[in-house]
Amino acid sequence: MLSSDAPVRSRPSARPALPAGPTDFTEAWLRNRRLSVHTRDAYRRDVAGWLAWCAARDLDPLWANFLHVNEYARTLESTLAVRSGRPLTPATVARRLSALSSWYDFLVKLRAVDANPVAGADRPRIDRDHSATVGLTPDEVDALLAAAEADTGPTAARNRATIALLADLGLRVGELV
């Protein structure tokens, strides 16, 4: 029960607009994350896709709830991938929702939204042990390392280190560079 001298908080009729618009806000969010250039680009596309989906439904993303996010996820699951012509994989849908969740966490920290609507949404189940990425077999990796070891040219040490890092750590070329 409220006492007579307690301040009454009313919910504002509208949330403040995203500072400088969604694109600038997304850029501020990305600058605050330690991400590779490729991951930044992917996350930027992920948020832009959500914002476009919201705009097509005349939905203010600041007022979205987990039901909207669930509907968006179902839309993603039926979206055909440009390269393969097949529906997006569960891992891709999960990554897009993860990026969106991080974006909303940032909005929560800035008090632009009360809660993260992605937190309560359904996410696709993905097998953490499965990857569609085709890599080298262990024998192919061994052959590559052996070839690097046999190299005696002026760049041999650099080449051996490069191959070892790529093979042992599973780095992307861009991460190595």
GROMACS .gro file of C-alpha atoms in nm, residues 45-166:
model
  122
   45ARG     CA    1   2.314  -0.673  -4.054
   46ASP     CA    2   2.134  -0.869  -3.781
   47VAL     CA    3   2.005  -0.556  -3.607
   48ALA     CA    4   1.922  -0.390  -3.941
   49GLY     CA    5   1.714  -0.697  -4.031
   50TRP     CA    6   1.522  -0.670  -3.704
   51LEU     CA    7   1.466  -0.295  -3.751
   52ALA     CA    8   1.340  -0.353  -4.107
   53TRP     CA    9   1.107  -0.628  -3.982
   54CYS     CA   10   0.973  -0.391  -3.713
   55ALA     CA   11   0.931  -0.107  -3.964
   56ALA     CA   12   0.734  -0.331  -4.201
   57ARG     CA   13   0.491  -0.397  -3.914
   58ASP     CA   14   0.486  -0.038  -3.791
   59LEU     CA   15   0.632  -0.165  -3.463
   60ASP     CA   16   0.854   0.063  -3.257
   61PRO     CA   17   1.148  -0.159  -3.154
   62LEU     CA   18   1.149   0.012  -2.814
   63TRP     CA   19   0.802  -0.133  -2.750
   64ALA     CA   20   0.871  -0.484  -2.882
   65ASN     CA   21   0.807  -0.774  -2.648
   66PHE     CA   22   0.903  -1.142  -2.648
   67LEU     CA   23   0.597  -1.231  -2.860
   68HIS     CA   24   0.724  -1.002  -3.135
   69VAL     CA   25   1.069  -1.158  -3.107
   70ASN     CA   26   0.917  -1.507  -3.127
   71GLU     CA   27   0.726  -1.405  -3.442
   72TYR     CA   28   1.048  -1.263  -3.588
   73ALA     CA   29   1.234  -1.586  -3.506
   74ARG     CA   30   0.966  -1.791  -3.685
   75THR     CA   31   1.002  -1.556  -3.983
   76LEU     CA   32   1.379  -1.611  -3.982
   77GLU     CA   33   1.332  -1.988  -3.966
   78SER     CA   34   1.128  -1.976  -4.287
   79THR     CA   35   1.357  -1.728  -4.463
   80LEU     CA   36   1.558  -1.874  -4.748
   81ALA     CA   37   1.933  -1.817  -4.740
   82VAL     CA   38   2.062  -1.625  -5.040
   83ARG     CA   39   2.351  -1.864  -5.111
   84SER     CA   40   2.184  -2.201  -5.062
   85GLY     CA   41   1.818  -2.127  -5.128
   86ARG     CA   42   1.737  -2.333  -4.817
   87PRO     CA   43   1.590  -2.207  -4.488
   88LEU     CA   44   1.835  -2.041  -4.252
   89THR     CA   45   2.007  -2.288  -4.021
   90PRO     CA   46   1.916  -2.295  -3.651
   91ALA     CA   47   2.269  -2.169  -3.576
   92THR     CA   48   2.217  -1.864  -3.798
   93VAL     CA   49   1.881  -1.786  -3.640
   94ALA     CA   50   2.033  -1.830  -3.293
   95ARG     CA   51   2.322  -1.597  -3.381
   96ARG     CA   52   2.083  -1.331  -3.510
   97LEU     CA   53   1.877  -1.352  -3.191
   98SER     CA   54   2.194  -1.344  -2.982
   99ALA     CA   55   2.306  -1.024  -3.155
  100LEU     CA   56   1.962  -0.876  -3.099
  101SER     CA   57   1.971  -0.976  -2.733
  102SER     CA   58   2.307  -0.804  -2.688
  103TRP     CA   59   2.169  -0.493  -2.861
  104TYR     CA   60   1.872  -0.486  -2.625
  105ASP     CA   61   2.099  -0.543  -2.323
  106PHE     CA   62   2.276  -0.225  -2.430
  107LEU     CA   63   1.940  -0.046  -2.457
  108VAL     CA   64   1.852  -0.164  -2.106
  109LYS     CA   65   2.180  -0.027  -1.969
  110LEU     CA   66   2.100   0.309  -2.127
  111ARG     CA   67   1.743   0.289  -1.989
  112ALA     CA   68   1.590   0.319  -2.335
  113VAL     CA   69   1.388   0.003  -2.260
  114ASP     CA   70   1.283  -0.156  -1.932
  115ALA     CA   71   1.371  -0.513  -2.024
  116ASN     CA   72   1.530  -0.720  -2.298
  117PRO     CA   73   1.244  -0.873  -2.503
  118VAL     CA   74   1.478  -1.135  -2.649
  119ALA     CA   75   1.549  -1.278  -2.303
  120GLY     CA   76   1.204  -1.438  -2.283
  121ALA     CA   77   1.184  -1.545  -2.645
  122ASP     CA   78   1.216  -1.898  -2.779
  123ARG     CA   79   1.548  -1.973  -2.942
  124PRO     CA   80   1.621  -2.262  -3.175
  125ARG     CA   81   1.799  -2.563  -3.037
  126ILE     CA   82   2.140  -2.610  -3.190
  127ASP     CA   83   2.386  -2.895  -3.165
  128ARG     CA   84   2.706  -2.741  -3.028
  129ASP     CA   85   2.909  -3.035  -3.160
  130HIS     CA   86   2.791  -2.997  -3.519
  131SER     CA   87   2.931  -2.752  -3.770
  132ALA     CA   88   2.850  -2.713  -4.137
  133THR     CA   89   3.197  -2.568  -4.188
  134VAL     CA   90   3.412  -2.800  -4.391
  135GLY     CA   91   3.767  -2.811  -4.261
  136LEU     CA   92   4.082  -3.010  -4.319
  137THR     CA   93   4.104  -3.367  -4.200
  138PRO     CA   94   4.367  -3.446  -3.934
  139ASP     CA   95   4.581  -3.611  -4.204
  140GLU     CA   96   4.558  -3.301  -4.424
  141VAL     CA   97   4.659  -3.079  -4.130
  142ASP     CA   98   4.955  -3.309  -4.056
  143ALA     CA   99   5.062  -3.293  -4.423
  144LEU     CA  100   5.038  -2.914  -4.423
  145LEU     CA  101   5.243  -2.889  -4.104
  146ALA     CA  102   5.502  -3.131  -4.246
  147ALA     CA  103   5.531  -2.923  -4.563
  148ALA     CA  104   5.580  -2.609  -4.354
  149GLU     CA  105   5.850  -2.785  -4.148
  150ALA     CA  106   6.030  -2.891  -4.467
  151ASP     CA  107   6.039  -2.534  -4.598
  152THR     CA  108   6.385  -2.376  -4.577
  153GLY     CA  109   6.327  -2.044  -4.754
  154PRO     CA  110   6.362  -1.698  -4.598
  155THR     CA  111   5.997  -1.704  -4.483
  156ALA     CA  112   6.003  -2.060  -4.346
  157ALA     CA  113   5.979  -1.965  -3.978
  158ARG     CA  114   5.689  -1.727  -4.044
  159ASN     CA  115   5.509  -1.986  -4.258
  160ARG     CA  116   5.549  -2.257  -3.991
  161ALA     CA  117   5.415  -2.023  -3.724
  162THR     CA  118   5.124  -1.920  -3.945
  163ILE     CA  119   5.023  -2.278  -4.027
  164ALA     CA  120   5.062  -2.386  -3.663
  165LEU     CA  121   4.843  -2.099  -3.538
  166LEU     CA  122   4.574  -2.160  -3.798
   0.00000   0.00000   0.00000
